[in-house]
Amino acid sequence: MQRPRLGEHVPKARPSAKSGDPPEQALWAFSFRYFRELKFFGVGGKDAGWFTAMLEKLSELSRKTIASTNSNRAEKMAWRLHEIDWAAKGIPIQRDALNWIDRPYLENEKEFPLQQFQITKALGRVIGFFDERRIFNVVLLDPMHNLQPSDYSDYKVRATIVSETVSAGVIRFIENRLETCKEAGCVCRTEYAKFQEIASNNDGGTTLLVHMSRELFVRVTSCVTGNVADSVASIIEASIDRLEK
């Protein structure tokens, strides 16, 4: 196995029966640190009922021990709990495509196999893996049962919608409009490039979309591009500091 990259989480050895709760008593617990949406694995457009059903299932599993759901055949069948068969007919993705998972997990399929359990037969599956602390890390939500196609869906994958934040939606809308801009001398792309340059100074905090006049927009962008201010955020902060005095 390759050495992990700098800053990458390295799983420790699995805890023994003497450290913490014995394995047979460990309850299901969940982490979403590796959760992503992908093509065929999106939850955009799902209503509150779908999310409520999923949360109720997570709540129900959280009251069960891992050992009981793995050793009791009836329980295992009821939850449709099993490892992912990467050679399954019609499967639209392979394990190595899940490259946001830390490599010590991703490259160790023997110790950290991906598994799935069902929300309901109609509402789809939850896909993830148990880490060394016996935490189930949710990686994908599969409302259309696309990861393990079956005769239920004629072994075909079905389209899903990848959800997006409001700001991502606005950016997508702008970019789609730019593609249709055919006017000679159009400055839309130039102005959008300025917007992107300013936005790139964001340090990971909350994004605020503010409507402003053309004149004010020119003044703000000139302050940033002319190094009068580091970012739009710093302009706002300086203005608030003055108002609060």
mmCIF file of C-alpha atoms in Angstrom:
data_model
loop_
_atom_site.group_PDB
_atom_site.id
_atom_site.type_symbol
_atom_site.label_atom_id
_atom_site.label_comp_id
_atom_site.label_asym_id
_atom_site.label_seq_id
_atom_site.Cartn_x
_atom_site.Cartn_y
_atom_site.Cartn_z
ATOM 1 C CA MET A 1 0.000 0.000 0.000
ATOM 2 C CA GLN A 2 1.242 3.502 -0.777
ATOM 3 C CA ARG A 3 2.128 5.826 2.065
ATOM 4 C CA PRO A 4 -0.698 8.225 3.001
ATOM 5 C CA ARG A 5 -0.492 11.824 1.841
ATOM 6 C CA LEU A 6 0.434 14.626 4.231
ATOM 7 C CA GLY A 7 -2.517 15.474 6.469
ATOM 8 C CA GLU A 8 -4.401 12.336 5.507
ATOM 9 C CA HIS A 9 -6.218 10.434 8.242
ATOM 10 C CA VAL A 10 -4.547 7.138 9.024
ATOM 11 C CA PRO A 11 -6.833 4.585 10.655
ATOM 12 C CA LYS A 12 -5.459 3.007 13.806
ATOM 13 C CA ALA A 13 -5.570 -0.669 14.585
ATOM 14 C CA ARG A 14 -9.004 -2.067 15.267
ATOM 15 C CA PRO A 15 -9.909 -1.865 18.964
ATOM 16 C CA SER A 16 -9.778 -5.118 20.857
ATOM 17 C CA ALA A 17 -12.580 -6.518 22.983
ATOM 18 C CA LYS A 18 -10.787 -5.077 26.032
ATOM 19 C CA SER A 19 -10.874 -1.469 24.803
ATOM 20 C CA GLY A 20 -14.265 0.153 25.204
ATOM 21 C CA ASP A 21 -17.478 -1.761 24.690
ATOM 22 C CA PRO A 22 -17.126 -5.387 23.604
ATOM 23 C CA PRO A 23 -17.817 -5.715 19.855
ATOM 24 C CA GLU A 24 -21.030 -7.678 20.452
ATOM 25 C CA GLN A 25 -22.444 -4.724 22.447
ATOM 26 C CA ALA A 26 -21.468 -1.918 20.062
ATOM 27 C CA LEU A 27 -24.498 -0.051 18.717
ATOM 28 C CA TRP A 28 -24.771 1.308 15.202
ATOM 29 C CA ALA A 29 -23.442 4.867 14.977
ATOM 30 C CA PHE A 30 -23.019 7.032 11.880
ATOM 31 C CA SER A 31 -20.633 9.551 10.369
ATOM 32 C CA PHE A 32 -21.184 11.643 7.226
ATOM 33 C CA ARG A 33 -17.607 12.876 6.812
ATOM 34 C CA TYR A 34 -17.250 10.984 3.504
ATOM 35 C CA PHE A 35 -20.725 11.652 2.165
ATOM 36 C CA ARG A 36 -20.925 12.939 -1.415
ATOM 37 C CA GLU A 37 -23.503 13.214 -4.184
ATOM 38 C CA LEU A 38 -22.618 11.902 -7.634
ATOM 39 C CA LYS A 39 -24.343 11.250 -10.912
ATOM 40 C CA PHE A 40 -26.873 8.459 -10.264
ATOM 41 C CA PHE A 41 -26.497 9.052 -6.505
ATOM 42 C CA GLY A 42 -28.156 12.426 -5.999
ATOM 43 C CA VAL A 43 -30.956 13.317 -3.600
ATOM 44 C CA GLY A 44 -32.001 16.598 -5.193
ATOM 45 C CA GLY A 45 -35.758 16.811 -5.544
ATOM 46 C CA LYS A 46 -36.458 14.298 -2.772
ATOM 47 C CA ASP A 47 -39.258 15.535 -0.522
ATOM 48 C CA ALA A 48 -39.378 15.784 3.263
ATOM 49 C CA GLY A 49 -41.037 12.352 3.458
ATOM 50 C CA TRP A 50 -37.998 10.677 1.896
ATOM 51 C CA PHE A 51 -35.557 12.333 4.307
ATOM 52 C CA THR A 52 -37.855 11.606 7.251
ATOM 53 C CA ALA A 53 -37.942 7.922 6.288
ATOM 54 C CA MET A 54 -34.149 7.826 6.025
ATOM 55 C CA LEU A 55 -33.667 9.500 9.416
ATOM 56 C CA GLU A 56 -36.183 7.153 11.014
ATOM 57 C CA LYS A 57 -34.239 4.180 9.644
ATOM 58 C CA LEU A 58 -30.952 5.579 10.975
ATOM 59 C CA SER A 59 -32.638 6.108 14.328
ATOM 60 C CA GLU A 60 -33.969 2.552 14.321
ATOM 61 C CA LEU A 61 -30.567 1.081 13.460
ATOM 62 C CA SER A 62 -28.912 3.228 16.141
ATOM 63 C CA ARG A 63 -30.845 1.249 18.747
ATOM 64 C CA LYS A 64 -29.498 -2.085 17.459
ATOM 65 C CA THR A 65 -26.130 -3.722 17.962
ATOM 66 C CA ILE A 66 -23.883 -4.282 14.965
ATOM 67 C CA ALA A 67 -23.465 -7.914 15.980
ATOM 68 C CA SER A 68 -27.198 -8.593 16.028
ATOM 69 C CA THR A 69 -27.796 -7.245 12.526
ATOM 70 C CA ASN A 70 -24.830 -9.180 11.158
ATOM 71 C CA SER A 71 -25.444 -12.503 12.904
ATOM 72 C CA ASN A 72 -29.231 -12.682 12.780
ATOM 73 C CA ARG A 73 -30.169 -13.882 9.298
ATOM 74 C CA ALA A 74 -33.710 -12.504 9.536
ATOM 75 C CA GLU A 75 -32.413 -9.058 10.605
ATOM 76 C CA LYS A 76 -29.822 -9.046 7.860
ATOM 77 C CA MET A 77 -32.422 -9.910 5.237
ATOM 78 C CA ALA A 78 -34.883 -7.334 6.590
ATOM 79 C CA TRP A 79 -32.289 -4.580 6.237
ATOM 80 C CA ARG A 80 -30.911 -5.961 2.950
ATOM 81 C CA LEU A 81 -27.516 -5.605 4.623
ATOM 82 C CA HIS A 82 -24.649 -6.895 2.477
ATOM 83 C CA GLU A 83 -21.296 -5.970 0.989
ATOM 84 C CA ILE A 84 -21.208 -4.280 -2.408
ATOM 85 C CA ASP A 85 -20.594 -6.665 -5.295
ATOM 86 C CA TRP A 86 -18.315 -4.622 -7.568
ATOM 87 C CA ALA A 87 -18.684 -7.213 -10.328
ATOM 88 C CA ALA A 88 -22.471 -6.921 -10.348
ATOM 89 C CA LYS A 89 -24.291 -6.591 -13.657
ATOM 90 C CA GLY A 90 -24.854 -2.987 -14.734
ATOM 91 C CA ILE A 91 -22.987 -1.385 -11.813
ATOM 92 C CA PRO A 92 -22.300 2.266 -12.812
ATOM 93 C CA ILE A 93 -19.258 2.987 -10.609
ATOM 94 C CA GLN A 94 -16.251 1.206 -9.144
ATOM 95 C CA ARG A 95 -14.747 1.462 -5.688
ATOM 96 C CA ASP A 96 -11.610 3.316 -6.835
ATOM 97 C CA ALA A 97 -13.802 6.150 -8.169
ATOM 98 C CA LEU A 98 -14.678 7.069 -4.571
ATOM 99 C CA ASN A 99 -11.351 8.885 -4.340
ATOM 100 C CA TRP A 100 -12.384 11.385 -1.659
ATOM 101 C CA ILE A 101 -12.258 8.572 0.909
ATOM 102 C CA ASP A 102 -8.902 8.501 2.713
ATOM 103 C CA ARG A 103 -6.615 6.070 0.963
ATOM 104 C CA PRO A 104 -5.922 3.809 3.985
ATOM 105 C CA TYR A 105 -9.636 2.997 3.899
ATOM 106 C CA LEU A 106 -10.203 3.072 0.149
ATOM 107 C CA GLU A 107 -7.245 0.841 -0.666
ATOM 108 C CA ASN A 108 -8.004 -1.705 2.040
ATOM 109 C CA GLU A 109 -11.151 -3.392 0.774
ATOM 110 C CA LYS A 110 -10.575 -6.481 2.924
ATOM 111 C CA GLU A 111 -10.808 -4.627 6.266
ATOM 112 C CA PHE A 112 -13.108 -1.818 5.132
ATOM 113 C CA PRO A 113 -15.562 -3.246 2.590
ATOM 114 C CA LEU A 114 -18.370 -0.993 1.414
ATOM 115 C CA GLN A 115 -21.787 -2.199 2.463
ATOM 116 C CA GLN A 116 -25.367 -1.173 1.937
ATOM 117 C CA PHE A 117 -28.619 -1.351 3.853
ATOM 118 C CA GLN A 118 -32.061 -0.326 2.736
ATOM 119 C CA ILE A 119 -34.245 2.585 3.759
ATOM 120 C CA THR A 120 -37.182 0.720 2.215
ATOM 121 C CA LYS A 121 -37.404 -1.301 -0.979
ATOM 122 C CA ALA A 122 -39.032 1.654 -2.728
ATOM 123 C CA LEU A 123 -36.936 4.451 -1.194
ATOM 124 C CA GLY A 124 -33.473 3.062 -1.832
ATOM 125 C CA ARG A 125 -30.265 2.313 0.027
ATOM 126 C CA VAL A 126 -27.565 3.819 2.234
ATOM 127 C CA ILE A 127 -23.980 2.918 1.262
ATOM 128 C CA GLY A 128 -20.886 3.166 3.434
ATOM 129 C CA PHE A 129 -18.304 1.290 5.508
ATOM 130 C CA PHE A 130 -17.384 0.585 9.118
ATOM 131 C CA ASP A 131 -14.127 2.204 10.219
ATOM 132 C CA GLU A 132 -11.800 0.919 12.940
ATOM 133 C CA ARG A 133 -14.010 2.466 15.647
ATOM 134 C CA ARG A 134 -17.047 0.570 14.328
ATOM 135 C CA ILE A 135 -18.605 3.805 13.061
ATOM 136 C CA PHE A 136 -20.586 3.401 9.828
ATOM 137 C CA ASN A 137 -19.351 6.098 7.432
ATOM 138 C CA VAL A 138 -22.084 7.018 4.955
ATOM 139 C CA VAL A 139 -20.531 7.529 1.506
ATOM 140 C CA LEU A 140 -23.502 7.542 -0.896
ATOM 141 C CA LEU A 141 -27.267 7.695 -0.689
ATOM 142 C CA ASP A 142 -28.855 5.562 -3.394
ATOM 143 C CA PRO A 143 -32.555 6.444 -3.719
ATOM 144 C CA MET A 144 -32.867 4.633 -7.069
ATOM 145 C CA HIS A 145 -30.947 1.491 -6.051
ATOM 146 C CA ASN A 146 -28.361 2.206 -8.753
ATOM 147 C CA LEU A 147 -25.241 0.773 -7.111
ATOM 148 C CA GLN A 148 -26.571 -2.783 -7.182
ATOM 149 C CA PRO A 149 -28.953 -2.927 -10.167
ATOM 150 C CA SER A 150 -31.382 -5.829 -10.034
ATOM 151 C CA ASP A 151 -34.276 -7.352 -11.903
ATOM 152 C CA TYR A 152 -36.452 -4.928 -9.902
ATOM 153 C CA SER A 153 -35.138 -2.179 -12.221
ATOM 154 C CA ASP A 154 -34.333 -4.469 -15.179
ATOM 155 C CA TYR A 155 -30.626 -4.035 -14.270
ATOM 156 C CA LYS A 156 -30.724 -0.426 -15.447
ATOM 157 C CA VAL A 157 -29.535 2.665 -13.592
ATOM 158 C CA ARG A 158 -32.027 5.488 -13.284
ATOM 159 C CA ALA A 159 -31.355 9.215 -13.310
ATOM 160 C CA THR A 160 -31.134 11.238 -10.104
ATOM 161 C CA ILE A 161 -30.678 14.939 -9.405
ATOM 162 C CA VAL A 162 -27.565 16.149 -7.589
ATOM 163 C CA SER A 163 -28.670 18.856 -5.167
ATOM 164 C CA GLU A 164 -26.861 22.172 -4.935
ATOM 165 C CA THR A 165 -26.627 25.164 -2.630
ATOM 166 C CA VAL A 166 -28.372 28.428 -3.491
ATOM 167 C CA SER A 167 -25.074 30.108 -4.394
ATOM 168 C CA ALA A 168 -24.070 27.150 -6.603
ATOM 169 C CA GLY A 169 -27.433 27.419 -8.336
ATOM 170 C CA VAL A 170 -26.899 31.116 -9.012
ATOM 171 C CA ILE A 171 -23.435 30.448 -10.438
ATOM 172 C CA ARG A 172 -24.784 27.670 -12.659
ATOM 173 C CA PHE A 173 -27.532 30.016 -13.886
ATOM 174 C CA ILE A 174 -24.975 32.716 -14.736
ATOM 175 C CA GLU A 175 -22.693 30.276 -16.536
ATOM 176 C CA ASN A 176 -25.582 28.881 -18.578
ATOM 177 C CA ARG A 177 -26.524 32.416 -19.613
ATOM 178 C CA LEU A 178 -22.928 33.188 -20.575
ATOM 179 C CA GLU A 179 -23.003 30.281 -23.001
ATOM 180 C CA THR A 180 -25.878 31.952 -24.883
ATOM 181 C CA CYS A 181 -24.262 35.396 -24.996
ATOM 182 C CA LYS A 182 -23.491 36.002 -28.698
ATOM 183 C CA GLU A 183 -23.477 39.800 -28.844
ATOM 184 C CA ALA A 184 -20.407 41.412 -30.347
ATOM 185 C CA GLY A 185 -18.234 43.033 -27.709
ATOM 186 C CA CYS A 186 -20.081 41.290 -24.860
ATOM 187 C CA VAL A 187 -18.361 42.044 -21.564
ATOM 188 C CA CYS A 188 -20.304 39.441 -19.529
ATOM 189 C CA ARG A 189 -17.461 36.942 -19.393
ATOM 190 C CA THR A 190 -14.960 39.610 -18.381
ATOM 191 C CA GLU A 191 -17.193 40.813 -15.567
ATOM 192 C CA TYR A 192 -17.879 37.257 -14.445
ATOM 193 C CA ALA A 193 -14.127 36.557 -14.364
ATOM 194 C CA LYS A 194 -13.766 39.544 -12.009
ATOM 195 C CA PHE A 195 -16.528 38.114 -9.835
ATOM 196 C CA GLN A 196 -14.777 34.740 -9.700
ATOM 197 C CA GLU A 197 -11.467 36.376 -8.801
ATOM 198 C CA ILE A 198 -13.084 38.221 -5.922
ATOM 199 C CA ALA A 199 -14.961 35.125 -4.775
ATOM 200 C CA SER A 200 -11.734 33.120 -4.742
ATOM 201 C CA ASN A 201 -10.564 35.219 -1.805
ATOM 202 C CA ASN A 202 -13.281 33.633 0.333
ATOM 203 C CA ASP A 203 -11.708 31.803 3.284
ATOM 204 C CA GLY A 204 -14.412 29.185 3.622
ATOM 205 C CA GLY A 205 -16.949 31.284 5.497
ATOM 206 C CA THR A 206 -20.532 31.996 4.543
ATOM 207 C CA THR A 207 -21.211 33.458 1.096
ATOM 208 C CA LEU A 208 -23.499 36.499 0.884
ATOM 209 C CA LEU A 209 -25.086 37.460 -2.438
ATOM 210 C CA VAL A 210 -25.684 41.225 -2.547
ATOM 211 C CA HIS A 211 -27.485 43.167 -5.253
ATOM 212 C CA MET A 212 -25.781 46.461 -6.104
ATOM 213 C CA SER A 213 -25.919 49.107 -8.776
ATOM 214 C CA ARG A 214 -23.534 48.999 -11.697
ATOM 215 C CA GLU A 215 -21.691 52.034 -10.321
ATOM 216 C CA LEU A 216 -21.198 50.453 -6.900
ATOM 217 C CA PHE A 217 -20.083 47.179 -8.470
ATOM 218 C CA VAL A 218 -17.356 49.049 -10.395
ATOM 219 C CA ARG A 219 -16.194 50.776 -7.216
ATOM 220 C CA VAL A 220 -16.083 47.530 -5.240
ATOM 221 C CA THR A 221 -14.207 45.571 -7.910
ATOM 222 C CA SER A 222 -11.774 48.470 -8.381
ATOM 223 C CA CYS A 223 -10.973 48.421 -4.665
ATOM 224 C CA VAL A 224 -10.157 44.717 -4.781
ATOM 225 C CA THR A 225 -8.330 44.570 -8.112
ATOM 226 C CA GLY A 226 -6.456 47.768 -7.237
ATOM 227 C CA ASN A 227 -5.288 46.286 -3.912
ATOM 228 C CA VAL A 228 -7.083 48.945 -1.899
ATOM 229 C CA ALA A 229 -8.804 46.060 -0.090
ATOM 230 C CA ASP A 230 -8.004 42.355 0.087
ATOM 231 C CA SER A 231 -11.568 41.236 -0.570
ATOM 232 C CA VAL A 232 -15.209 42.316 -0.590
ATOM 233 C CA ALA A 233 -15.445 40.896 2.932
ATOM 234 C CA SER A 234 -12.721 43.235 4.146
ATOM 235 C CA ILE A 235 -14.589 46.226 2.638
ATOM 236 C CA ILE A 236 -17.746 45.209 4.495
ATOM 237 C CA GLU A 237 -15.811 44.642 7.704
ATOM 238 C CA ALA A 238 -14.143 48.067 7.501
ATOM 239 C CA SER A 239 -17.512 49.729 6.861
ATOM 240 C CA ILE A 240 -19.119 47.937 9.824
ATOM 241 C CA ASP A 241 -16.203 48.925 12.069
ATOM 242 C CA ARG A 242 -16.814 52.587 11.171
ATOM 243 C CA LEU A 243 -20.585 52.321 11.688
ATOM 244 C CA GLU A 244 -20.175 50.678 15.075
ATOM 245 C CA LYS A 245 -17.897 53.416 16.421
#
